[in-house]
Coordinates of C-alpha atoms in Angstrom, one line a residue:
X1 CA -6.0 23.4 -18.6
X2 CA -3.0 24.5 -16.2
X3 CA -5.1 27.3 -14.8
X4 CA -7.9 25.4 -13.3
X5 CA -8.8 26.2 -9.6
X6 CA -8.9 23.6 -7.1
X7 CA -12.8 22.5 -7.0
X8 CA -11.9 21.6 -10.8
X9 CA -8.4 19.9 -9.8
X10 CA -10.6 17.9 -7.2
X11 CA -13.3 17.0 -9.2
X12 CA -10.9 15.7 -12.1
X13 CA -9.4 13.4 -9.5
X14 CA -12.5 12.0 -8.7
X15 CA -13.3 11.7 -12.7
X16 CA -10.3 9.8 -13.0
X17 CA -10.9 7.8 -10.2
X18 CA -14.5 6.9 -11.3
X19 CA -13.1 6.0 -14.8
X20 CA -10.4 3.4 -13.7
X21 CA -12.8 1.8 -10.8
X22 CA -15.6 1.3 -13.8
X23 CA -12.9 -0.3 -15.6
X24 CA -12.4 -2.4 -12.3
X25 CA -9.1 -1.2 -11.3
X26 CA -8.4 0.0 -8.3
X27 CA -7.2 3.6 -8.7
X28 CA -3.8 4.3 -7.3
X29 CA -3.2 7.7 -5.1
X30 CA -3.6 10.5 -7.9
X31 CA -4.0 14.3 -6.0
X32 CA -4.4 16.7 -8.4
X33 CA -0.8 17.8 -7.5
X34 CA 0.0 15.0 -9.5
X35 CA -2.1 15.6 -12.5
X36 CA -1.0 19.2 -12.7
X37 CA 2.7 17.5 -12.4
X38 CA 2.0 14.8 -15.4
X39 CA 0.4 17.7 -17.2
X40 CA 3.5 20.0 -16.9
X41 CA 5.7 16.7 -18.2
X42 CA 2.9 16.5 -21.1
X43 CA 4.0 20.3 -22.1
X44 CA 7.3 20.0 -21.4
X45 CA 7.4 16.8 -24.0
X46 CA 5.7 19.0 -26.7
X47 CA 7.6 21.7 -26.5
X48 CA 10.8 19.5 -26.3
X49 CA 10.0 17.9 -29.2
X50 CA 9.1 21.1 -31.6
X51 CA 12.1 23.0 -30.2
X52 CA 14.6 19.8 -30.9
X53 CA 12.9 19.8 -34.2
X54 CA 13.3 23.8 -35.0
X55 CA 17.0 23.6 -34.3
X56 CA 17.6 20.5 -36.0
X57 CA 16.1 22.4 -39.3
X58 CA 18.0 25.3 -38.4
X59 CA 21.2 23.2 -38.0
X60 CA 20.6 22.1 -41.4
X61 CA 20.1 25.2 -43.5
X62 CA 16.4 25.6 -43.0
X63 CA 15.4 29.2 -44.0
X64 CA 13.7 30.6 -40.8
X65 CA 10.6 31.3 -41.9
X66 CA 10.2 27.5 -43.1
X67 CA 11.3 26.3 -39.3
X68 CA 9.0 29.0 -37.5
X69 CA 6.0 27.7 -39.7
X70 CA 6.8 23.7 -38.9
X71 CA 7.2 25.0 -35.4
X72 CA 4.1 26.9 -35.0
X73 CA 2.7 23.6 -36.9
X74 CA 4.1 21.1 -34.4
X75 CA 3.0 23.4 -31.8
X76 CA -0.6 23.0 -32.7
X77 CA -0.8 19.4 -33.9
X78 CA 1.1 18.1 -31.2
X79 CA -1.3 19.1 -28.2
X80 CA -4.3 18.0 -30.3
X81 CA -3.2 14.6 -30.9
X82 CA -2.2 14.2 -27.4
X83 CA -6.1 15.1 -26.1
X84 CA -7.4 13.1 -28.5
X85 CA -5.3 10.1 -28.0
X86 CA -5.8 10.6 -24.1
X87 CA -10.0 10.9 -24.8
X88 CA -9.5 7.7 -26.9
X89 CA -7.5 6.0 -23.9
X90 CA -10.4 6.9 -21.6
X91 CA -12.9 6.0 -24.2
X92 CA -11.1 2.4 -24.6
X93 CA -11.2 1.9 -20.7
X94 CA -14.8 2.6 -20.2
X95 CA -15.5 0.3 -22.9
X96 CA -13.5 -2.2 -22.0
X97 CA -11.4 -2.7 -25.0
X98 CA -8.6 -5.3 -25.6
X99 CA -5.4 -4.0 -25.3
X100 CA -5.1 -4.5 -29.3
X101 CA -8.6 -3.1 -30.0
X102 CA -7.0 0.0 -27.6
X103 CA -3.9 0.6 -29.2
X104 CA -5.4 0.1 -32.8
X105 CA -8.2 3.1 -31.8
X106 CA -5.3 5.0 -30.5
X107 CA -3.4 4.9 -34.0
X108 CA -6.5 5.8 -35.4
X109 CA -7.1 8.6 -33.7
X110 CA -3.5 10.2 -33.9
X111 CA -3.3 9.6 -37.4
X112 CA -6.8 11.5 -37.7
X113 CA -5.7 14.6 -36.0
X114 CA -2.6 14.8 -37.9
X115 CA -4.1 14.2 -41.4
X116 CA -6.8 16.7 -40.4
X117 CA -4.0 19.4 -39.1
X118 CA -1.8 19.0 -42.2
X119 CA -4.8 19.4 -44.5
X120 CA -5.6 22.6 -43.0
X121 CA -1.9 23.4 -43.4
X122 CA -2.6 22.0 -47.0
X123 CA -5.1 24.3 -47.9
X124 CA -4.0 27.3 -45.9
X125 CA -0.8 27.0 -47.7
X126 CA -2.8 27.5 -51.2
X127 CA -3.2 30.8 -49.8
X128 CA -0.2 32.0 -47.7
X129 CA 2.8 30.6 -50.0
X130 CA 5.0 31.1 -46.5
X131 CA 2.7 28.1 -45.2
X132 CA 3.2 26.3 -48.6
X133 CA 7.1 26.6 -48.5
X134 CA 7.0 25.0 -45.4
X135 CA 5.8 21.5 -47.3
X136 CA 8.5 19.5 -48.8
X137 CA 7.7 19.7 -52.7
X138 CA 6.4 15.4 -52.8
X139 CA 3.9 17.0 -50.6
X140 CA 2.8 20.0 -53.1
X141 CA 0.2 17.5 -53.8
X142 CA -2.9 16.6 -51.3
X143 CA -2.7 12.8 -51.0
X144 CA 1.5 12.9 -50.5
X145 CA 1.1 15.8 -47.9
X146 CA -2.3 13.5 -46.1
X147 CA 0.2 10.1 -46.3
X148 CA 2.9 12.1 -44.6
X149 CA 0.6 13.9 -41.5
X150 CA -0.6 10.1 -41.5
X151 CA 3.1 9.0 -40.2
X152 CA 3.7 12.0 -38.6
X153 CA 0.8 10.8 -36.1
X154 CA 1.8 7.2 -35.4
X155 CA 5.7 8.5 -35.0
X156 CA 4.4 11.2 -32.5
X157 CA 2.0 8.6 -31.1
X158 CA 5.2 6.4 -30.5
X159 CA 6.9 9.4 -28.7
X160 CA 4.0 10.4 -26.5
X161 CA 3.5 6.7 -25.4
X162 CA 7.2 6.3 -24.7
X163 CA 7.8 9.7 -22.9
X164 CA 4.5 10.3 -20.8
X165 CA 1.7 7.3 -20.6
X166 CA 4.5 4.4 -20.3
X167 CA 6.2 5.9 -17.2
X168 CA 3.0 7.1 -15.8
X169 CA 1.1 3.9 -16.8
X170 CA 4.1 2.1 -14.8
X171 CA 4.3 4.0 -11.8
X172 CA 0.5 3.4 -11.4
X173 CA 1.0 -0.3 -12.0
X174 CA 3.7 -0.2 -9.1
X175 CA 1.3 1.9 -6.8
X176 CA -1.6 -0.7 -7.5
X177 CA 0.6 -3.4 -7.2
X178 CA 1.8 -2.0 -3.0
X179 CA -1.8 -1.1 -2.8
X180 CA -3.0 -4.6 -3.6
X181 CA -0.8 -6.5 -1.6
X182 CA -1.7 -4.4 1.6
X183 CA -5.1 -5.2 1.3
X184 CA -3.8 -8.7 1.0
X185 CA -1.8 -8.5 3.9
X186 CA -4.4 -6.5 5.7
X187 CA -7.2 -9.4 4.7
X188 CA -4.9 -12.2 6.0
X189 CA -3.9 -10.3 9.5
X190 CA -7.8 -10.1 9.8
X191 CA -8.4 -13.4 9.1
X192 CA -5.9 -14.7 11.3
X193 CA -7.3 -12.6 14.0
X194 CA -10.7 -13.9 13.6
X195 CA -9.5 -17.2 13.7
X196 CA -7.3 -16.3 16.9
X197 CA -10.1 -14.7 19.0
X198 CA -12.9 -17.3 18.8
X199 CA -10.2 -19.8 19.7
X200 CA -9.4 -18.0 22.6
X201 CA -12.8 -17.3 24.1
X202 CA -13.4 -21.2 23.7
X203 CA -10.5 -22.1 25.9
X204 CA -11.0 -19.3 28.5
X205 CA -14.6 -20.7 28.5
X206 CA -13.6 -24.3 29.0
X207 CA -11.5 -22.8 31.8
X208 CA -14.0 -21.1 34.1
X209 CA -16.3 -23.7 33.3
X210 CA -15.0 -26.0 36.1
X211 CA -16.0 -23.3 38.6
X212 CA -19.9 -23.0 37.7
X213 CA -20.8 -26.1 40.5
X214 CA -17.4 -25.4 42.5
X215 CA -17.8 -21.7 43.0
X216 CA -21.1 -20.0 40.9
X217 CA -20.3 -16.6 42.1
X218 CA -16.5 -16.6 41.7
X219 CA -17.5 -18.2 38.1
X220 CA -19.9 -15.1 37.3
X221 CA -17.9 -12.9 38.4
X222 CA -15.2 -14.5 35.7
X223 CA -17.5 -14.1 32.8
X224 CA -18.2 -10.4 33.7
X225 CA -14.6 -10.3 33.2
X226 CA -14.4 -11.9 30.5
X227 CA -16.9 -9.9 28.7
X228 CA -14.5 -7.0 29.7
X229 CA -11.8 -8.6 27.8
X230 CA -14.1 -9.7 24.7
X231 CA -15.1 -6.4 24.7
X232 CA -11.6 -4.7 23.8
X233 CA -10.6 -7.8 21.8
X234 CA -12.9 -7.2 19.4
X235 CA -13.7 -3.3 19.7
X236 CA -13.2 -1.7 16.2
X237 CA -9.8 0.2 15.7
X238 CA -6.4 -0.4 15.1
X239 CA -4.5 -3.7 14.2
X240 CA -1.5 -2.2 16.4
X241 CA -1.2 -1.3 19.8
X242 CA 1.1 0.1 22.3
X243 CA 3.2 -2.7 24.7
X244 CA 1.4 -1.2 27.5
X245 CA -2.0 -1.4 26.5
X246 CA -1.2 -5.6 25.4
X247 CA 0.2 -6.2 28.9
X248 CA -2.9 -4.1 30.7
X249 CA -5.2 -6.7 28.6
X250 CA -3.1 -9.5 29.7
X251 CA -3.1 -8.7 33.1
X252 CA -6.6 -9.0 33.4
X253 CA -6.6 -12.2 31.3
X254 CA -4.1 -13.6 33.6
X255 CA -6.7 -12.6 36.6
X256 CA -9.3 -15.0 35.3
X257 CA -6.9 -17.6 34.9
X258 CA -4.9 -17.3 38.3
X259 CA -8.5 -17.6 39.9
X260 CA -9.4 -20.2 37.9
X261 CA -6.6 -22.8 39.3
X262 CA -5.9 -20.8 42.6
X263 CA -2.8 -22.0 44.1
X264 CA -1.0 -23.8 40.9
X265 CA -0.8 -20.7 38.7
X266 CA 1.3 -17.4 39.1
X267 CA 2.4 -15.0 36.7
X268 CA 4.9 -12.3 37.1
X269 CA 5.4 -9.1 35.1
X270 CA 8.9 -7.6 33.6
X271 CA 8.0 -5.1 30.9
X272 CA 10.6 -2.4 30.6
X273 CA 9.0 1.4 30.9
X274 CA 11.6 1.8 27.8
X275 CA 9.4 -0.3 25.6
X276 CA 6.2 0.9 26.8
X277 CA 5.1 2.8 23.5
X278 CA 6.4 -0.1 21.1
X279 CA 3.6 -1.3 18.6
X280 CA 2.8 -4.9 18.6
X281 CA -0.5 -6.6 16.6
X282 CA -3.1 -6.6 19.2
X283 CA -3.6 -9.6 21.3
X284 CA -0.2 -11.2 19.9
X285 CA 1.1 -12.4 22.9
X286 CA -2.4 -14.0 24.1
X287 CA -1.6 -17.3 22.6
X288 CA 1.7 -17.7 23.7
X289 CA 0.4 -16.8 27.2
X290 CA -1.9 -19.6 27.0
X291 CA 0.8 -22.1 25.8
X292 CA 2.4 -21.0 28.5
X293 CA 0.0 -22.0 31.1
X294 CA -1.6 -25.4 29.4
X295 CA 1.5 -26.5 27.9
X296 CA 3.9 -25.7 30.7
X297 CA 2.9 -24.2 34.1
X298 CA -0.2 -26.6 34.8
X299 CA 2.0 -29.5 34.5
X300 CA 4.9 -28.7 37.0
X301 CA 4.0 -30.6 39.8
X302 CA 3.0 -28.0 42.9
X303 CA 2.4 -25.1 40.5
X304 CA 3.9 -22.9 38.0
X305 CA 4.7 -19.7 37.3
X306 CA 4.6 -17.9 33.9
X307 CA 7.2 -14.7 33.1
X308 CA 6.3 -12.2 30.9
X309 CA 9.2 -9.8 30.0
X310 CA 9.6 -7.3 27.1
X311 CA 13.3 -5.3 26.9
X312 CA 14.9 -3.7 24.3
X313 CA 17.9 -5.3 22.8
X314 CA 19.5 -2.9 20.4
X315 CA 17.2 -1.8 18.2
X316 CA 14.7 -4.2 18.6
X317 CA 12.3 -5.0 21.2
X318 CA 12.2 -8.3 22.4
X319 CA 9.2 -9.8 24.2
X320 CA 9.4 -13.2 26.4
X321 CA 6.8 -15.4 27.3
X322 CA 8.6 -18.4 30.1
X323 CA 7.1 -20.9 32.2
X324 CA 9.2 -23.3 34.9
X325 CA 7.1 -26.4 33.2
X326 CA 8.6 -29.5 32.4
X327 CA 9.6 -28.5 28.9
X328 CA 9.0 -30.5 25.3
X329 CA 11.1 -31.8 22.5
X330 CA 13.0 -29.3 20.1
X331 CA 11.4 -29.0 16.5
X332 CA 8.8 -27.6 14.7
X333 CA 5.8 -26.2 15.7
X334 CA 3.2 -29.3 16.4
X335 CA 0.6 -30.2 14.3
X336 CA -3.0 -28.5 15.6
X337 CA -0.9 -25.8 17.6
X338 CA -2.9 -22.6 16.0
X339 CA -2.0 -20.3 17.8
X340 CA 2.0 -20.7 17.8
X341 CA 1.1 -21.1 13.9
X342 CA -0.6 -17.7 14.1
X343 CA 1.8 -15.5 16.2
X344 CA 4.4 -16.8 13.7
X345 CA 2.9 -15.5 10.8
X346 CA 1.4 -12.1 12.2
X347 CA 5.1 -11.2 13.0
X348 CA 5.9 -12.1 9.5
X349 CA 3.1 -9.8 7.9
X350 CA 3.8 -7.0 10.0
X351 CA 7.1 -6.0 10.4
X352 CA 9.8 -6.0 7.6
X353 CA 12.6 -7.9 10.3
X354 CA 11.4 -10.0 12.9
X355 CA 11.8 -13.0 14.6
X356 CA 9.7 -15.4 16.5
X357 CA 11.5 -19.1 18.0
X358 CA 10.8 -21.4 21.1
X359 CA 13.4 -22.4 23.4
X360 CA 12.5 -25.1 25.5
X361 CA 14.7 -27.7 28.0
X362 CA 13.7 -29.4 31.1
X363 CA 13.8 -26.3 33.1
X364 CA 10.5 -24.8 31.0
X365 CA 10.0 -22.7 27.9
X366 CA 10.5 -19.7 26.5
X367 CA 8.6 -18.3 23.6
X368 CA 10.7 -15.2 22.0
X369 CA 9.5 -12.4 19.9
X370 CA 11.9 -10.1 18.7
X371 CA 11.4 -6.8 16.3
X372 CA 12.9 -3.5 15.2
X373 CA 11.7 -0.9 16.7
X374 CA 13.3 2.7 16.7
X375 CA 14.2 4.3 20.0
X376 CA 11.8 6.8 21.5
X377 CA 14.3 9.8 20.5
X378 CA 14.7 8.7 17.1
X379 CA 10.5 8.6 16.7
X380 CA 10.4 11.9 18.5
X381 CA 13.0 13.5 16.3
X382 CA 10.8 12.2 13.0
X383 CA 8.2 13.7 14.6
X384 CA 9.7 17.0 15.4
X385 CA 11.1 17.1 11.8
X386 CA 7.9 16.6 10.6
X387 CA 5.9 19.2 12.6
X388 CA 8.9 21.4 11.2
X389 CA 8.2 20.9 7.9
X390 CA 6.9 23.8 5.6
X391 CA 3.4 22.8 4.9
X392 CA 2.5 23.1 1.3
X393 CA 0.1 25.2 -0.2

């Protein structure tokens, strides 16, 4: 078992995962090395139990021959019991037994193995006196020996469960909980993004619609540009992108709106080169830009300006979308402000330490997203350390 080849280990891993998935359980990330580590721990528990018992018996003055026989019995009985119980547990998973029924099956198997091995030892004791001497005088009778074996089987099952099964089961449960939480988060992010993309599309089409009769050629050009934007927005891939990619997308988006509202809308960009590689959820800032245009810049008499800035603030990156409109009263995000609610939730889900706030006055409104991001030197140092780390065989 311990000396299986790598291909056999991988096959064993796939077998374990298939059993778990057949039971409706998402298998944790258990690789071949982890299986080997667990087997070694199980072997260590067996040896430790047997040696500890032998030392205790020697300390109580038991003859060496008796101790050796009992030690040999333990080293045979314990592996057989553990293997049989493991197969019983696999069977209970496949059959979808209740916990109580699974426990009863494991107990029955453990007692059967223990009774079987002690019965063989009892029979051998009739031939080899040294083996018979290892039995307690009361156990010289077969049924007494069988009863003692059943008790030992239950005791060894309890030790096996506490020392081996429970720690691994608790670890796997934690891994499954983390994987479930990641899947839940990814699903919610996908739902939020799926809600945002039609929202962006409808609003942008409404912005272009006014040009269809006024300037058909310009409307066609903007529709083509919108198609390019949608292609980038809907492409499959990572949920995250760099601020540099976000800025490039927003500039093309702003170009459409500037063309639609000529003379009434303009943009300013101030992205610190030091934060261009920071990663943000795709289209994170688009609702903020849209909100600044609709409820800020376009409401300013004579036209308004939207400013997009990003810079480092300590260990965090701060992104600001600002307009010079009339502002609005401070308070909770208004009902129906889908884009702002989506931004807040995406920030909460994607970053452990982040903040989203809106500041407004008669001179304009600022939407601020701040999230923790390591400095480029720290990222490079971590990457270098990982590259320099010795590869596992």
